[in-house]
Amino acid sequence: MLNFSKLLLLTLLAFACAKPAEVKKAVADMTDEEVMAYATALAKQNIIVDGHVDLPYRMEVKGFMLKKKVEDVSVETEGNFDYPKAKEGGLDAPFMSIYIPSSYYVKGGAKAFADSLIEMTQNVATAFPDKFALANTPADIQANFDKGLISLPLGMENGAPIEDDLANVEYFFNKGIRYITLTHSIDNQISDSSYDTTYTWNGVSPFGEQVIAEMNRLGIMVDISHVTDSAFYDALRLSKAPLIASHSSCRKFTPGFHRNMSDQMIKDLAAKGGVIHINFGSTFLSKESRDKYDAMDSVMTNYRAETGLSRSDSAYKAFAKKYSEDNDVYADVKIVADHIDNVVEIAGIDFVGFGSDFDGVGDSLPKGLKDVSMFPNVIYELLKRGYTEEDIAKICYKNTFRVWNEVIKIAESIQGI
């Protein structure tokens, strides 16, 4: 039996001084087991940043907010993210999504809801200080990584909590928010949504223009996941700093799905220095999976109506699991690498990262990428396709760090620091 720890060490030593062409040739000569060992070593060696993980809302749904405590993610859980899984997969800096359902924009209470999710996330770091720590900058993440801690940077999904008060942008910056997704599933006071057909503003609203300027001033990344194409181009024009898509994928593979980005949008995002973080949900990755998922949803709806079962019933879950397996509903980890390939081909290696949407896309995660322990599977696919160690480091964290540091630098320039 191969000694896995020894293989990791030998693999890293062997590739430390190799040139890209030499690495490509060497990987081609490896067994699959050796490539996986190499991938796992790189996952542990590099900081891995994930642009979007929905742990905060997962805890809210499970009622932890009402219990005035946090889920024990220091141990193995049923969710996509927890400490043991993250350590196994090499995930070091998952952006905690402070997700605000659009209903809060309609009925009110968005700011208070955001505050509660932020507090709950902060409490995770407080409850498990030997495992987690907050992070407001790339330097914080590096320092936490050096200590063996998993960083919990904050990104707010939906600008609704800003309400109609520009001062709330700074309020949330002071709370630790380091990116804001301008909107979510409906048009809000800032921007139109790709899921809406109202086109309230035909892009970014006049107030949204002020919000983007204030985000630039403070050093908050502008996240254009969820916006319409016209809102994307407004944000691209308005922002003095590079943009991010925290959890989007390539529309090329999902024609007509405007939640993903077209090739031209990706090129234009990159031209201004931004980064697209690839979403792992099967319906973001493949038209075939989208079609199969829609068919499954119809079957499941009828099954619940016929049986009276709810989504939480074990019998329903078993039926859904068998249906998904029998009908090959979900995508495969290989297509995540296809999306990365596409970005690299049309824009370059410097403009792509990971934005999984773990704990946010339900059971639709692809085969081989069902939770955060499986990041090495993506790296394995990239190695098999000839990506170098430096390429993989850029995808894992360097591209995101570059944008984030540039956003900070521009903010300091605006403030005259």
Coordinates of C-alpha atoms in Angstrom, one line a residue:
M1 CA 0.0 0.0 0.0
L2 CA 1.3 3.5 -0.9
N3 CA 2.3 5.7 2.0
F4 CA 0.1 8.7 1.2
S5 CA 1.9 11.2 3.5
K6 CA 5.3 10.2 2.0
L7 CA 3.9 10.5 -1.5
L8 CA 2.6 14.0 -0.8
L9 CA 6.0 15.1 0.4
L10 CA 7.9 13.5 -2.5
T11 CA 5.5 14.9 -5.0
L12 CA 5.9 18.4 -3.8
L13 CA 9.7 18.1 -3.7
A14 CA 9.8 16.7 -7.2
F15 CA 7.8 19.5 -8.6
A16 CA 9.2 22.4 -6.6
C17 CA 11.8 23.4 -9.3
A18 CA 10.2 21.9 -12.4
K19 CA 9.3 24.1 -15.4
P20 CA 5.7 24.1 -16.6
A21 CA 6.4 22.0 -19.7
E22 CA 8.3 19.5 -17.4
V23 CA 5.4 19.4 -15.0
K24 CA 2.9 18.8 -17.8
K25 CA 4.9 15.9 -19.2
A26 CA 5.5 14.4 -15.7
V27 CA 1.7 14.5 -14.9
A28 CA 1.0 12.7 -18.1
D29 CA 3.3 10.0 -16.9
M30 CA 1.7 9.6 -13.5
T31 CA -0.8 7.1 -12.4
D32 CA -4.2 8.5 -11.4
E33 CA -3.4 7.8 -7.8
E34 CA -0.2 9.9 -8.1
V35 CA -2.0 12.8 -9.8
M36 CA -4.6 12.8 -7.0
A37 CA -1.9 12.8 -4.4
Y38 CA -0.3 15.8 -6.2
A39 CA -3.7 17.6 -6.4
T40 CA -4.2 17.0 -2.6
A41 CA -0.8 18.3 -1.9
L42 CA -1.5 21.5 -3.9
A43 CA -4.8 21.9 -2.1
K44 CA -3.0 21.9 1.2
Q45 CA -0.1 23.9 0.0
N46 CA -2.1 26.8 -1.4
I47 CA -4.6 29.0 0.2
I48 CA -8.0 28.2 -1.3
V49 CA -10.5 31.0 -1.4
D50 CA -14.2 30.2 -2.2
G51 CA -16.2 33.3 -3.3
H52 CA -19.5 32.1 -1.9
V53 CA -20.5 29.6 0.9
D54 CA -24.0 29.8 2.4
L55 CA -23.3 28.6 6.0
P56 CA -24.9 31.7 7.7
Y57 CA -28.2 31.2 6.0
R58 CA -28.0 27.4 6.5
M59 CA -27.7 28.1 10.3
E60 CA -30.7 30.5 10.1
V61 CA -32.8 27.9 8.3
K62 CA -31.9 25.4 10.9
G63 CA -33.1 27.7 13.7
F64 CA -29.8 28.5 15.3
M65 CA -30.6 32.2 15.2
L66 CA -33.7 31.7 17.4
K67 CA -31.6 29.5 19.7
K68 CA -29.1 32.3 20.1
K69 CA -26.2 30.0 19.3
V70 CA -24.3 28.6 16.3
E71 CA -24.2 25.2 14.6
D72 CA -21.2 23.2 15.8
V73 CA -19.3 23.2 12.5
S74 CA -16.1 22.3 14.4
V75 CA -17.2 18.6 13.8
E76 CA -18.6 16.7 10.9
T77 CA -22.1 17.8 9.8
E78 CA -24.6 17.0 7.2
G79 CA -23.9 20.2 5.4
N80 CA -21.5 20.9 2.6
F81 CA -19.2 23.0 4.8
D82 CA -17.7 22.2 8.2
Y83 CA -14.2 22.2 9.7
P84 CA -13.2 18.6 9.1
K85 CA -14.4 18.7 5.5
A86 CA -12.6 22.0 4.9
K87 CA -9.4 20.7 6.3
E88 CA -9.6 17.6 4.2
G89 CA -10.2 19.6 1.1
G90 CA -7.8 22.4 1.8
L91 CA -10.4 25.2 1.9
D92 CA -8.9 28.1 3.9
A93 CA -11.1 31.1 3.2
P94 CA -14.7 30.6 2.3
F95 CA -16.6 33.9 1.9
M96 CA -19.5 33.6 4.3
S97 CA -22.6 34.7 2.3
I98 CA -24.7 37.1 4.3
Y99 CA -27.7 36.1 2.1
I100 CA -30.8 38.3 2.2
P101 CA -33.8 36.8 0.5
S102 CA -35.5 39.3 -1.8
S103 CA -38.7 39.0 0.4
Y104 CA -36.9 41.2 2.9
Y105 CA -36.6 44.0 0.3
V106 CA -40.4 43.8 -0.3
K107 CA -41.6 43.5 3.3
G108 CA -38.7 45.3 5.0
G109 CA -36.3 44.2 7.7
A110 CA -33.4 43.5 5.4
K111 CA -30.8 45.4 7.5
A112 CA -31.8 43.7 10.7
F113 CA -31.7 40.3 9.1
A114 CA -28.3 41.0 7.7
D115 CA -27.1 42.1 11.1
S116 CA -28.3 38.8 12.6
L117 CA -26.5 36.7 10.0
I118 CA -23.3 38.7 10.5
E119 CA -23.5 38.3 14.3
M120 CA -24.1 34.5 13.9
T121 CA -21.0 34.2 11.7
Q122 CA -18.9 36.2 14.1
N123 CA -20.1 33.9 16.8
V124 CA -18.7 30.9 14.9
A125 CA -15.2 32.4 15.2
T126 CA -15.8 33.2 18.8
A127 CA -17.1 29.7 19.6
F128 CA -14.2 27.9 17.9
P129 CA -11.2 30.3 18.1
D130 CA -8.7 27.4 17.6
K131 CA -10.3 26.6 14.2
F132 CA -11.9 29.8 12.7
A133 CA -11.1 33.5 12.5
L134 CA -12.6 36.5 10.9
A135 CA -10.7 38.2 8.0
N136 CA -11.1 41.6 6.5
T137 CA -8.1 41.6 4.1
P138 CA -6.0 39.2 2.1
A139 CA -3.3 39.8 4.7
D140 CA -5.6 38.6 7.4
I141 CA -6.3 35.4 5.5
Q142 CA -2.6 34.8 5.0
A143 CA -1.9 35.4 8.7
N144 CA -4.8 33.0 9.7
F145 CA -3.5 30.4 7.2
D146 CA 0.0 30.6 8.8
K147 CA -1.7 29.8 12.1
G148 CA -3.7 26.9 10.7
L149 CA -7.0 28.7 11.0
I150 CA -9.9 28.8 8.5
S151 CA -10.8 32.4 7.7
L152 CA -14.4 33.6 7.5
P153 CA -14.4 36.8 5.3
L154 CA -17.9 38.2 4.8
G155 CA -19.8 39.0 1.6
M156 CA -23.3 40.3 1.5
E157 CA -25.6 38.7 -1.1
N158 CA -28.1 41.4 -2.0
G159 CA -27.7 45.1 -1.4
A160 CA -31.2 45.3 0.0
P161 CA -29.9 45.9 3.6
I162 CA -28.4 49.2 2.5
E163 CA -32.1 50.3 2.2
D164 CA -32.3 53.9 1.1
D165 CA -29.5 55.2 3.3
L166 CA -26.0 55.5 1.7
A167 CA -24.5 55.6 5.2
N168 CA -25.4 52.0 5.5
V169 CA -22.6 51.1 3.1
E170 CA -20.1 52.2 5.6
Y171 CA -22.1 50.7 8.4
F172 CA -21.7 47.3 6.8
F173 CA -18.1 47.9 5.9
N174 CA -17.5 48.4 9.6
K175 CA -19.3 45.2 10.3
G176 CA -16.8 43.3 8.1
I177 CA -18.6 43.1 4.7
R178 CA -16.0 43.1 2.0
Y179 CA -18.2 42.5 -1.1
I180 CA -21.8 43.3 -1.9
T181 CA -23.8 41.5 -4.5
L182 CA -25.9 44.4 -5.9
T183 CA -29.2 42.5 -6.0
H184 CA -30.6 39.0 -5.8
S185 CA -33.7 37.5 -7.4
I186 CA -35.7 40.6 -8.0
D187 CA -34.9 44.2 -8.9
N188 CA -34.1 46.2 -5.8
Q189 CA -33.2 49.8 -5.1
I190 CA -29.7 49.4 -6.5
S191 CA -29.9 47.2 -9.6
D192 CA -32.0 45.0 -11.9
S193 CA -31.8 41.3 -11.3
S194 CA -31.1 38.6 -14.0
Y195 CA -34.0 36.6 -12.5
D196 CA -36.5 39.5 -12.9
T197 CA -38.1 40.6 -16.2
T198 CA -39.3 44.0 -14.9
Y199 CA -36.1 45.9 -15.9
T200 CA -37.0 48.6 -13.4
W201 CA -33.8 50.6 -14.0
N202 CA -32.5 49.2 -17.3
G203 CA -29.3 48.5 -15.3
V204 CA -28.1 50.2 -12.2
S205 CA -30.4 52.8 -10.5
P206 CA -29.3 56.4 -9.7
F207 CA -29.0 55.4 -6.1
G208 CA -27.0 52.4 -7.1
E209 CA -24.5 54.7 -8.8
Q210 CA -23.9 56.3 -5.5
V211 CA -23.7 52.9 -3.8
I212 CA -21.0 51.8 -6.2
A213 CA -19.0 55.0 -5.7
E214 CA -19.2 54.6 -1.9
M215 CA -18.1 50.9 -2.2
N216 CA -15.1 52.1 -4.2
R217 CA -14.3 54.7 -1.5
L218 CA -14.5 52.3 1.3
G219 CA -12.9 49.2 -0.3
I220 CA -15.8 46.9 -0.8
M221 CA -15.7 44.7 -3.9
V222 CA -18.6 45.2 -6.3
D223 CA -20.1 41.8 -7.0
I224 CA -22.1 41.5 -10.2
S225 CA -23.5 37.9 -9.8
H226 CA -27.3 38.0 -10.1
V227 CA -27.5 41.3 -12.1
T228 CA -28.8 41.8 -15.7
D229 CA -26.4 42.3 -18.5
S230 CA -27.2 46.0 -18.7
A231 CA -26.6 46.3 -14.9
F232 CA -23.2 44.6 -15.4
Y233 CA -22.1 47.0 -18.0
D234 CA -23.3 50.0 -15.9
A235 CA -21.3 48.6 -12.9
L236 CA -18.3 48.1 -15.2
R237 CA -18.5 51.7 -16.4
L238 CA -19.2 53.2 -12.9
S239 CA -16.7 51.3 -10.8
K240 CA -13.2 52.7 -10.4
A241 CA -12.1 49.3 -9.1
P242 CA -12.2 45.8 -10.7
L243 CA -15.4 43.8 -10.3
I244 CA -16.0 40.3 -9.1
A245 CA -18.6 37.7 -9.9
S246 CA -18.6 35.8 -6.6
H247 CA -20.5 32.8 -7.8
S248 CA -21.3 32.7 -11.5
S249 CA -20.5 30.4 -14.4
C250 CA -20.2 30.6 -18.2
R251 CA -23.4 31.1 -20.2
K252 CA -21.7 29.3 -23.1
F253 CA -22.7 26.0 -21.4
T254 CA -26.2 27.1 -20.4
P255 CA -27.7 29.1 -23.3
G256 CA -30.4 31.5 -22.3
F257 CA -29.6 31.3 -18.6
H258 CA -28.7 35.0 -18.0
R259 CA -27.7 34.4 -14.4
N260 CA -24.4 33.1 -15.9
M261 CA -22.0 35.4 -17.8
S262 CA -21.6 35.5 -21.6
D263 CA -18.1 35.1 -23.1
Q264 CA -18.1 38.8 -24.0
M265 CA -19.0 39.8 -20.5
I266 CA -16.2 37.6 -19.1
K267 CA -13.7 39.3 -21.5
D268 CA -14.9 42.7 -20.5
L269 CA -14.8 41.8 -16.8
A270 CA -11.2 40.6 -17.3
A271 CA -10.2 43.7 -19.3
K272 CA -10.9 45.8 -16.2
G273 CA -9.0 43.3 -14.0
G274 CA -12.0 41.5 -12.5
V275 CA -12.5 37.8 -11.6
I276 CA -15.3 35.4 -12.3
H277 CA -15.7 32.7 -9.5
I278 CA -17.2 29.6 -11.0
N279 CA -20.4 28.3 -9.4
F280 CA -20.5 24.6 -8.8
G281 CA -24.3 24.0 -9.0
S282 CA -25.2 21.5 -11.7
T283 CA -27.8 23.9 -13.1
F284 CA -25.1 26.6 -13.6
L285 CA -22.8 24.2 -15.3
S286 CA -24.7 22.4 -18.0
K287 CA -27.9 22.8 -20.1
E288 CA -28.3 19.0 -20.0
S289 CA -28.3 19.1 -16.2
R290 CA -30.7 22.1 -16.2
D291 CA -33.2 20.2 -18.4
K292 CA -32.9 17.0 -16.3
Y293 CA -33.2 19.0 -13.1
D294 CA -36.4 20.7 -14.4
A295 CA -37.8 17.3 -15.3
M296 CA -36.9 16.0 -11.9
D297 CA -38.5 19.0 -10.2
S298 CA -41.8 18.2 -12.0
V299 CA -41.6 14.6 -11.0
M300 CA -40.8 15.5 -7.3
T301 CA -43.7 18.0 -7.2
N302 CA -46.2 15.4 -8.4
Y303 CA -44.7 12.8 -6.0
R304 CA -45.2 15.1 -3.0
A305 CA -48.8 15.9 -4.1
E306 CA -49.6 12.2 -4.5
T307 CA -48.0 11.0 -1.3
G308 CA -48.5 14.0 1.0
L309 CA -44.8 13.8 1.9
S310 CA -42.7 16.9 2.5
R311 CA -39.2 17.6 1.3
S312 CA -37.8 16.7 4.8
D313 CA -39.4 13.3 5.0
S314 CA -36.9 10.4 4.7
A315 CA -39.1 8.5 2.2
Y316 CA -39.2 11.6 0.0
K317 CA -35.4 12.1 0.2
A318 CA -34.8 8.4 -0.6
F319 CA -37.1 8.6 -3.7
A320 CA -35.4 11.8 -4.9
K321 CA -32.0 10.3 -4.4
K322 CA -32.9 7.2 -6.4
Y323 CA -34.5 9.3 -9.2
S324 CA -31.4 11.5 -9.5
E325 CA -29.1 8.5 -9.7
D326 CA -31.3 6.6 -12.1
N327 CA -31.6 9.6 -14.4
D328 CA -28.1 10.9 -14.1
V329 CA -29.4 14.3 -13.2
Y330 CA -26.3 16.0 -11.9
A331 CA -23.2 17.2 -13.7
D332 CA -19.7 15.9 -13.1
V333 CA -16.7 17.7 -11.6
K334 CA -15.1 17.6 -15.1
I335 CA -17.5 20.3 -16.3
V336 CA -16.3 22.7 -13.6
A337 CA -12.9 22.4 -15.2
D338 CA -14.5 23.0 -18.6
H339 CA -15.8 26.3 -17.3
I340 CA -12.4 27.2 -16.0
D341 CA -10.9 26.2 -19.4
N342 CA -13.4 28.5 -21.1
V343 CA -12.5 31.5 -19.0
V344 CA -8.7 30.9 -19.5
E345 CA -9.2 30.5 -23.2
I346 CA -11.1 33.7 -23.8
A347 CA -9.7 35.9 -21.1
G348 CA -6.6 34.4 -19.5
I349 CA -5.5 32.5 -16.4
D350 CA -5.6 35.6 -14.2
F351 CA -9.3 36.1 -14.2
V352 CA -11.0 32.9 -12.7
G353 CA -11.5 31.5 -9.3
F354 CA -13.8 29.3 -7.2
G355 CA -17.3 30.4 -6.1
S356 CA -18.9 27.1 -5.2
D357 CA -22.3 28.2 -3.7
F358 CA -21.9 25.3 -1.3
D359 CA -24.9 25.0 1.1
G360 CA -26.7 27.3 -1.3
V361 CA -27.6 25.1 -4.3
G362 CA -29.1 22.2 -2.4
D363 CA -28.6 18.7 -3.7
S364 CA -27.6 19.9 -7.2
L365 CA -23.9 19.8 -6.7
P366 CA -22.0 17.7 -9.3
K367 CA -20.6 14.2 -8.9
G368 CA -17.2 14.4 -7.4
L369 CA -17.8 17.8 -5.8
K370 CA -20.5 17.3 -3.2
D371 CA -18.9 19.2 -0.4
V372 CA -15.8 21.2 0.5
S373 CA -13.6 18.2 1.1
M374 CA -13.6 17.5 -2.6
F375 CA -11.6 20.6 -3.9
P376 CA -8.7 18.3 -4.8
N377 CA -10.9 16.7 -7.4
V378 CA -11.1 20.0 -9.3
I379 CA -7.4 20.4 -9.0
Y380 CA -6.9 16.9 -10.2
E381 CA -8.9 17.7 -13.4
L382 CA -6.8 20.8 -14.0
L383 CA -3.6 19.0 -13.6
K384 CA -4.7 16.4 -16.1
R385 CA -5.3 19.2 -18.5
G386 CA -1.9 20.7 -18.2
Y387 CA -2.4 23.4 -15.6
T388 CA 0.8 24.3 -13.8
E389 CA 1.3 24.9 -10.0
E390 CA 1.3 28.6 -10.6
D391 CA -1.9 28.4 -12.7
I392 CA -3.6 26.5 -9.9
A393 CA -2.3 28.9 -7.2
K394 CA -3.9 31.8 -9.2
I395 CA -7.2 30.0 -9.4
C396 CA -7.1 29.0 -5.7
Y397 CA -6.4 32.4 -4.3
K398 CA -3.9 34.7 -6.2
N399 CA -6.5 36.1 -8.6
T400 CA -9.0 36.9 -5.9
F401 CA -6.2 38.4 -3.7
R402 CA -5.1 40.6 -6.6
V403 CA -8.5 42.1 -7.1
W404 CA -9.2 42.5 -3.4
N405 CA -5.9 44.3 -2.9
E406 CA -6.5 46.5 -5.9
V407 CA -9.9 47.4 -4.4
I408 CA -8.2 48.3 -1.1
K409 CA -5.5 50.3 -2.9
I410 CA -8.1 52.3 -4.9
A411 CA -10.1 53.0 -1.7
E412 CA -6.9 54.3 0.0
S413 CA -6.2 56.5 -3.1
I414 CA -9.8 58.0 -3.0
Q415 CA -9.5 58.6 0.7
G416 CA -6.0 60.1 0.3
I417 CA -4.4 57.6 2.6

